[in-house]
Amino acid sequence: GWGRALTQFVRMELHCAAGSPDDATRCANEALAGFRALDDRWGVSAVHYRLGLALQRAGVDLSHAPHLAEVPGPARRSRATRA
């Protein structure tokens, strides 16, 4: 449930801080699966943002990580209507 997804999110953050991007990415994928199963768009967004930011700070080339650029459907629609 939500607690498990949040736990993986926190573990992702800890791995990012420790300089372990592979472990962080593994935890991020588990957190994403949990938040998606709950249809928790805020959780999905938080994982993408925080992992992308941490990997970028660590010097990881994100051009080969299109999943980090993913925007959930409703956010994509609302952005399009504001343009």
Short mmCIF file of N, CA, C and O in Angstrom, two decimals:
data_model
loop_
_atom_site.label_atom_id
_atom_site.label_comp_id
_atom_site.label_asym_id
_atom_site.label_seq_id
_atom_site.Cartn_x
_atom_site.Cartn_y
_atom_site.Cartn_z
N GLY A 1 0.80 -1.18 0.00
CA GLY A 1 0.00 0.00 0.00
C GLY A 1 0.86 1.26 0.00
O GLY A 1 2.02 1.27 -0.40
N TRP A 2 0.24 2.30 0.50
CA TRP A 2 0.87 3.60 0.49
C TRP A 2 2.13 3.63 1.36
O TRP A 2 3.14 4.23 0.99
N GLY A 3 2.07 2.97 2.51
CA GLY A 3 3.23 2.93 3.41
C GLY A 3 4.44 2.29 2.75
O GLY A 3 5.57 2.78 2.90
N ARG A 4 4.22 1.23 2.02
CA ARG A 4 5.32 0.55 1.31
C ARG A 4 5.90 1.46 0.22
O ARG A 4 7.12 1.56 0.07
N ALA A 5 5.03 2.15 -0.52
CA ALA A 5 5.50 3.06 -1.56
C ALA A 5 6.31 4.20 -0.95
O ALA A 5 7.37 4.56 -1.45
N LEU A 6 5.82 4.75 0.16
CA LEU A 6 6.53 5.83 0.83
C LEU A 6 7.87 5.35 1.38
O LEU A 6 8.88 6.06 1.28
N THR A 7 7.90 4.13 1.91
CA THR A 7 9.16 3.57 2.41
C THR A 7 10.18 3.48 1.29
O THR A 7 11.36 3.84 1.47
N GLN A 8 9.77 3.03 0.12
CA GLN A 8 10.68 2.93 -1.02
C GLN A 8 11.13 4.31 -1.48
O GLN A 8 12.27 4.49 -1.90
N PHE A 9 10.24 5.29 -1.39
CA PHE A 9 10.59 6.66 -1.74
C PHE A 9 11.69 7.18 -0.80
O PHE A 9 12.68 7.76 -1.26
N VAL A 10 11.52 6.95 0.48
CA VAL A 10 12.53 7.39 1.46
C VAL A 10 13.85 6.65 1.23
O VAL A 10 14.92 7.26 1.27
N ARG A 11 13.77 5.35 0.97
CA ARG A 11 14.99 4.59 0.67
C ARG A 11 15.68 5.14 -0.58
O ARG A 11 16.91 5.22 -0.64
N MET A 12 14.89 5.51 -1.58
CA MET A 12 15.45 6.13 -2.78
C MET A 12 16.24 7.38 -2.42
O MET A 12 17.37 7.57 -2.86
N GLU A 13 15.64 8.24 -1.59
CA GLU A 13 16.31 9.47 -1.17
C GLU A 13 17.61 9.16 -0.43
O GLU A 13 18.63 9.82 -0.66
N LEU A 14 17.59 8.17 0.43
CA LEU A 14 18.79 7.80 1.19
C LEU A 14 19.90 7.28 0.27
O LEU A 14 21.07 7.63 0.42
N HIS A 15 19.52 6.47 -0.71
CA HIS A 15 20.51 5.96 -1.67
C HIS A 15 21.08 7.10 -2.52
O HIS A 15 22.27 7.10 -2.85
N CYS A 16 20.23 8.06 -2.88
CA CYS A 16 20.71 9.22 -3.64
C CYS A 16 21.75 9.98 -2.82
O CYS A 16 22.82 10.34 -3.33
N ALA A 17 21.43 10.22 -1.56
CA ALA A 17 22.34 10.97 -0.68
C ALA A 17 23.65 10.21 -0.47
O ALA A 17 24.70 10.82 -0.30
N ALA A 18 23.58 8.87 -0.50
CA ALA A 18 24.77 8.05 -0.29
C ALA A 18 25.58 7.86 -1.56
O ALA A 18 26.64 7.24 -1.54
N GLY A 19 25.09 8.38 -2.67
CA GLY A 19 25.81 8.25 -3.94
C GLY A 19 25.66 6.89 -4.58
O GLY A 19 26.57 6.41 -5.24
N SER A 20 24.50 6.27 -4.40
CA SER A 20 24.22 4.95 -4.99
C SER A 20 23.06 5.05 -5.98
O SER A 20 21.93 4.65 -5.67
N PRO A 21 23.32 5.58 -7.17
CA PRO A 21 22.22 5.80 -8.11
C PRO A 21 21.52 4.52 -8.57
O PRO A 21 20.31 4.55 -8.82
N ASP A 22 22.23 3.41 -8.67
CA ASP A 22 21.57 2.17 -9.09
C ASP A 22 20.57 1.69 -8.04
O ASP A 22 19.45 1.30 -8.37
N ASP A 23 20.98 1.75 -6.76
CA ASP A 23 20.05 1.37 -5.69
C ASP A 23 18.90 2.36 -5.60
O ASP A 23 17.76 1.97 -5.35
N ALA A 24 19.20 3.64 -5.81
CA ALA A 24 18.15 4.65 -5.78
C ALA A 24 17.12 4.39 -6.88
O ALA A 24 15.91 4.48 -6.64
N THR A 25 17.60 4.05 -8.06
CA THR A 25 16.71 3.79 -9.18
C THR A 25 15.85 2.55 -8.92
O THR A 25 14.65 2.54 -9.22
N ARG A 26 16.43 1.53 -8.32
CA ARG A 26 15.67 0.33 -7.98
C ARG A 26 14.54 0.67 -7.00
O ARG A 26 13.39 0.28 -7.20
N CYS A 27 14.86 1.43 -5.97
CA CYS A 27 13.84 1.82 -5.00
C CYS A 27 12.80 2.73 -5.65
O CYS A 27 11.61 2.63 -5.33
N ALA A 28 13.25 3.61 -6.54
CA ALA A 28 12.31 4.49 -7.24
C ALA A 28 11.31 3.69 -8.05
O ALA A 28 10.11 3.99 -8.04
N ASN A 29 11.79 2.66 -8.74
CA ASN A 29 10.88 1.83 -9.54
C ASN A 29 9.85 1.14 -8.65
O ASN A 29 8.68 1.02 -9.02
N GLU A 30 10.27 0.68 -7.48
CA GLU A 30 9.33 0.04 -6.55
C GLU A 30 8.33 1.07 -6.01
O GLU A 30 7.14 0.78 -5.89
N ALA A 31 8.82 2.27 -5.69
CA ALA A 31 7.93 3.33 -5.21
C ALA A 31 6.92 3.71 -6.30
O ALA A 31 5.73 3.86 -6.02
N LEU A 32 7.41 3.83 -7.54
CA LEU A 32 6.51 4.17 -8.64
C LEU A 32 5.43 3.12 -8.82
O LEU A 32 4.25 3.46 -9.02
N ALA A 33 5.80 1.87 -8.75
CA ALA A 33 4.81 0.80 -8.90
C ALA A 33 3.74 0.91 -7.81
O ALA A 33 2.54 0.78 -8.09
N GLY A 34 4.18 1.18 -6.60
CA GLY A 34 3.23 1.31 -5.50
C GLY A 34 2.31 2.51 -5.65
O GLY A 34 1.09 2.39 -5.48
N PHE A 35 2.88 3.65 -5.97
CA PHE A 35 2.05 4.85 -6.13
C PHE A 35 1.11 4.73 -7.32
O PHE A 35 -0.04 5.17 -7.27
N ARG A 36 1.58 4.12 -8.40
CA ARG A 36 0.71 3.93 -9.56
C ARG A 36 -0.45 2.99 -9.24
O ARG A 36 -1.58 3.21 -9.68
N ALA A 37 -0.18 1.93 -8.49
CA ALA A 37 -1.23 0.99 -8.11
C ALA A 37 -2.32 1.69 -7.29
O ALA A 37 -3.48 1.29 -7.33
N LEU A 38 -1.93 2.72 -6.56
CA LEU A 38 -2.87 3.48 -5.74
C LEU A 38 -3.45 4.68 -6.49
O LEU A 38 -4.25 5.43 -5.93
N ASP A 39 -3.03 4.87 -7.74
CA ASP A 39 -3.41 6.04 -8.55
C ASP A 39 -3.06 7.33 -7.81
O ASP A 39 -3.82 8.30 -7.82
N ASP A 40 -1.89 7.33 -7.15
CA ASP A 40 -1.40 8.48 -6.40
C ASP A 40 -0.48 9.29 -7.30
O ASP A 40 0.72 9.03 -7.39
N ARG A 41 -1.05 10.25 -7.99
CA ARG A 41 -0.27 11.05 -8.96
C ARG A 41 0.77 11.92 -8.28
O ARG A 41 1.82 12.19 -8.84
N TRP A 42 0.47 12.38 -7.06
CA TRP A 42 1.45 13.17 -6.33
C TRP A 42 2.67 12.33 -6.00
O TRP A 42 3.80 12.80 -6.10
N GLY A 43 2.44 11.09 -5.60
CA GLY A 43 3.55 10.19 -5.30
C GLY A 43 4.41 9.92 -6.52
O GLY A 43 5.64 9.97 -6.46
N VAL A 44 3.76 9.65 -7.65
CA VAL A 44 4.48 9.40 -8.91
C VAL A 44 5.29 10.63 -9.28
O VAL A 44 6.48 10.52 -9.62
N SER A 45 4.68 11.78 -9.20
CA SER A 45 5.37 13.03 -9.54
C SER A 45 6.57 13.27 -8.62
O SER A 45 7.64 13.65 -9.08
N ALA A 46 6.40 13.03 -7.33
CA ALA A 46 7.48 13.25 -6.37
C ALA A 46 8.66 12.33 -6.66
O ALA A 46 9.82 12.76 -6.60
N VAL A 47 8.38 11.08 -6.98
CA VAL A 47 9.46 10.14 -7.28
C VAL A 47 10.23 10.59 -8.51
O VAL A 47 11.46 10.66 -8.50
N HIS A 48 9.52 10.91 -9.58
CA HIS A 48 10.19 11.36 -10.80
C HIS A 48 11.03 12.61 -10.56
O HIS A 48 12.18 12.69 -10.99
N TYR A 49 10.45 13.57 -9.88
CA TYR A 49 11.16 14.83 -9.64
C TYR A 49 12.42 14.61 -8.80
O TYR A 49 13.51 15.05 -9.18
N ARG A 50 12.25 13.95 -7.66
CA ARG A 50 13.38 13.80 -6.73
C ARG A 50 14.48 12.91 -7.30
O ARG A 50 15.66 13.18 -7.13
N LEU A 51 14.11 11.83 -7.98
CA LEU A 51 15.12 10.96 -8.57
C LEU A 51 15.84 11.69 -9.70
O LEU A 51 17.07 11.66 -9.78
N GLY A 52 15.09 12.35 -10.57
CA GLY A 52 15.71 13.08 -11.66
C GLY A 52 16.67 14.15 -11.16
O GLY A 52 17.78 14.30 -11.67
N LEU A 53 16.25 14.88 -10.14
CA LEU A 53 17.09 15.92 -9.56
C LEU A 53 18.37 15.32 -8.97
O LEU A 53 19.47 15.82 -9.22
N ALA A 54 18.23 14.24 -8.22
CA ALA A 54 19.40 13.62 -7.59
C ALA A 54 20.35 13.04 -8.62
O ALA A 54 21.57 13.19 -8.51
N LEU A 55 19.81 12.40 -9.65
CA LEU A 55 20.67 11.83 -10.68
C LEU A 55 21.37 12.93 -11.47
O LEU A 55 22.56 12.80 -11.81
N GLN A 56 20.67 14.01 -11.73
CA GLN A 56 21.27 15.13 -12.44
C GLN A 56 22.41 15.72 -11.61
O GLN A 56 23.49 15.99 -12.13
N ARG A 57 22.19 15.89 -10.32
CA ARG A 57 23.24 16.42 -9.44
C ARG A 57 24.44 15.49 -9.37
O ARG A 57 25.56 15.93 -9.17
N ALA A 58 24.18 14.18 -9.52
CA ALA A 58 25.25 13.19 -9.48
C ALA A 58 25.99 13.11 -10.82
O ALA A 58 26.93 12.35 -10.96
N GLY A 59 25.53 13.88 -11.81
CA GLY A 59 26.19 13.90 -13.11
C GLY A 59 25.75 12.81 -14.06
O GLY A 59 26.40 12.56 -15.07
N VAL A 60 24.62 12.17 -13.76
CA VAL A 60 24.11 11.12 -14.63
C VAL A 60 23.44 11.77 -15.84
O VAL A 60 22.64 12.71 -15.70
N ASP A 61 23.75 11.28 -17.03
CA ASP A 61 23.15 11.78 -18.27
C ASP A 61 21.71 11.29 -18.35
O ASP A 61 21.46 10.10 -18.48
N LEU A 62 20.76 12.20 -18.27
CA LEU A 62 19.35 11.83 -18.26
C LEU A 62 18.73 11.78 -19.65
O LEU A 62 17.55 11.46 -19.79
N SER A 63 19.51 12.06 -20.67
CA SER A 63 18.95 12.03 -22.02
C SER A 63 18.53 10.63 -22.44
O SER A 63 17.73 10.47 -23.35
N HIS A 64 19.04 9.62 -21.77
CA HIS A 64 18.67 8.24 -22.08
C HIS A 64 17.68 7.68 -21.06
O HIS A 64 17.52 6.47 -20.95
N ALA A 65 17.02 8.56 -20.33
CA ALA A 65 16.05 8.14 -19.32
C ALA A 65 14.72 8.84 -19.57
O ALA A 65 14.30 9.68 -18.80
N PRO A 66 14.04 8.47 -20.66
CA PRO A 66 12.79 9.17 -21.00
C PRO A 66 11.71 9.01 -19.93
O PRO A 66 10.84 9.86 -19.82
N HIS A 67 11.77 7.96 -19.12
CA HIS A 67 10.76 7.77 -18.08
C HIS A 67 10.81 8.88 -17.04
O HIS A 67 9.82 9.16 -16.39
N LEU A 68 11.95 9.55 -16.90
CA LEU A 68 12.03 10.64 -15.95
C LEU A 68 11.35 11.90 -16.48
O LEU A 68 11.07 12.82 -15.74
N ALA A 69 11.09 11.93 -17.77
CA ALA A 69 10.40 13.07 -18.36
C ALA A 69 8.89 12.82 -18.44
O ALA A 69 8.16 13.65 -18.94
N GLU A 70 8.44 11.67 -17.96
CA GLU A 70 7.02 11.32 -18.03
C GLU A 70 6.18 12.31 -17.24
O GLU A 70 6.55 12.71 -16.15
N VAL A 71 5.08 12.70 -17.81
CA VAL A 71 4.13 13.57 -17.13
C VAL A 71 2.79 12.83 -17.12
O VAL A 71 2.31 12.40 -18.15
N PRO A 72 2.19 12.65 -15.94
CA PRO A 72 0.88 11.97 -15.88
C PRO A 72 -0.14 12.68 -16.75
O PRO A 72 -0.08 13.90 -16.93
N GLY A 73 -1.08 11.92 -17.30
CA GLY A 73 -2.08 12.43 -18.23
C GLY A 73 -2.77 13.71 -17.82
O GLY A 73 -2.78 14.68 -18.57
N PRO A 74 -3.37 13.78 -16.63
CA PRO A 74 -4.08 15.01 -16.25
C PRO A 74 -3.16 16.22 -16.20
O PRO A 74 -3.54 17.31 -16.59
N ALA A 75 -1.93 16.05 -15.75
CA ALA A 75 -1.00 17.18 -15.70
C ALA A 75 -0.66 17.63 -17.12
O ALA A 75 -0.54 18.82 -17.40
N ARG A 76 -0.52 16.67 -18.02
CA ARG A 76 -0.20 16.99 -19.41
C ARG A 76 -1.37 17.79 -20.02
O ARG A 76 -1.17 18.77 -20.69
N ARG A 77 -2.59 17.36 -19.75
CA ARG A 77 -3.75 18.06 -20.29
C ARG A 77 -3.85 19.47 -19.71
O ARG A 77 -4.11 20.41 -20.43
N SER A 78 -3.63 19.63 -18.40
CA SER A 78 -3.77 20.95 -17.82
C SER A 78 -2.68 21.88 -18.32
O SER A 78 -2.91 23.07 -18.50
N ARG A 79 -1.49 21.35 -18.54
CA ARG A 79 -0.40 22.17 -19.09
C ARG A 79 -0.77 22.63 -20.50
O ARG A 79 -0.56 23.77 -20.85
N ALA A 80 -1.35 21.74 -21.30
CA ALA A 80 -1.70 22.08 -22.67
C ALA A 80 -2.79 23.16 -22.70
O ALA A 80 -2.78 24.02 -23.57
N THR A 81 -3.71 23.13 -21.76
CA THR A 81 -4.78 24.11 -21.78
C THR A 81 -4.29 25.48 -21.30
O THR A 81 -4.90 26.48 -21.62
N ARG A 82 -3.18 25.53 -20.57
CA ARG A 82 -2.64 26.80 -20.11
C ARG A 82 -1.79 27.47 -21.19
O ARG A 82 -1.55 28.65 -21.13
N ALA A 83 -1.32 26.69 -22.15
CA ALA A 83 -0.41 27.25 -23.17
C ALA A 83 -1.13 28.13 -24.15
O ALA A 83 -2.29 28.22 -24.25
#
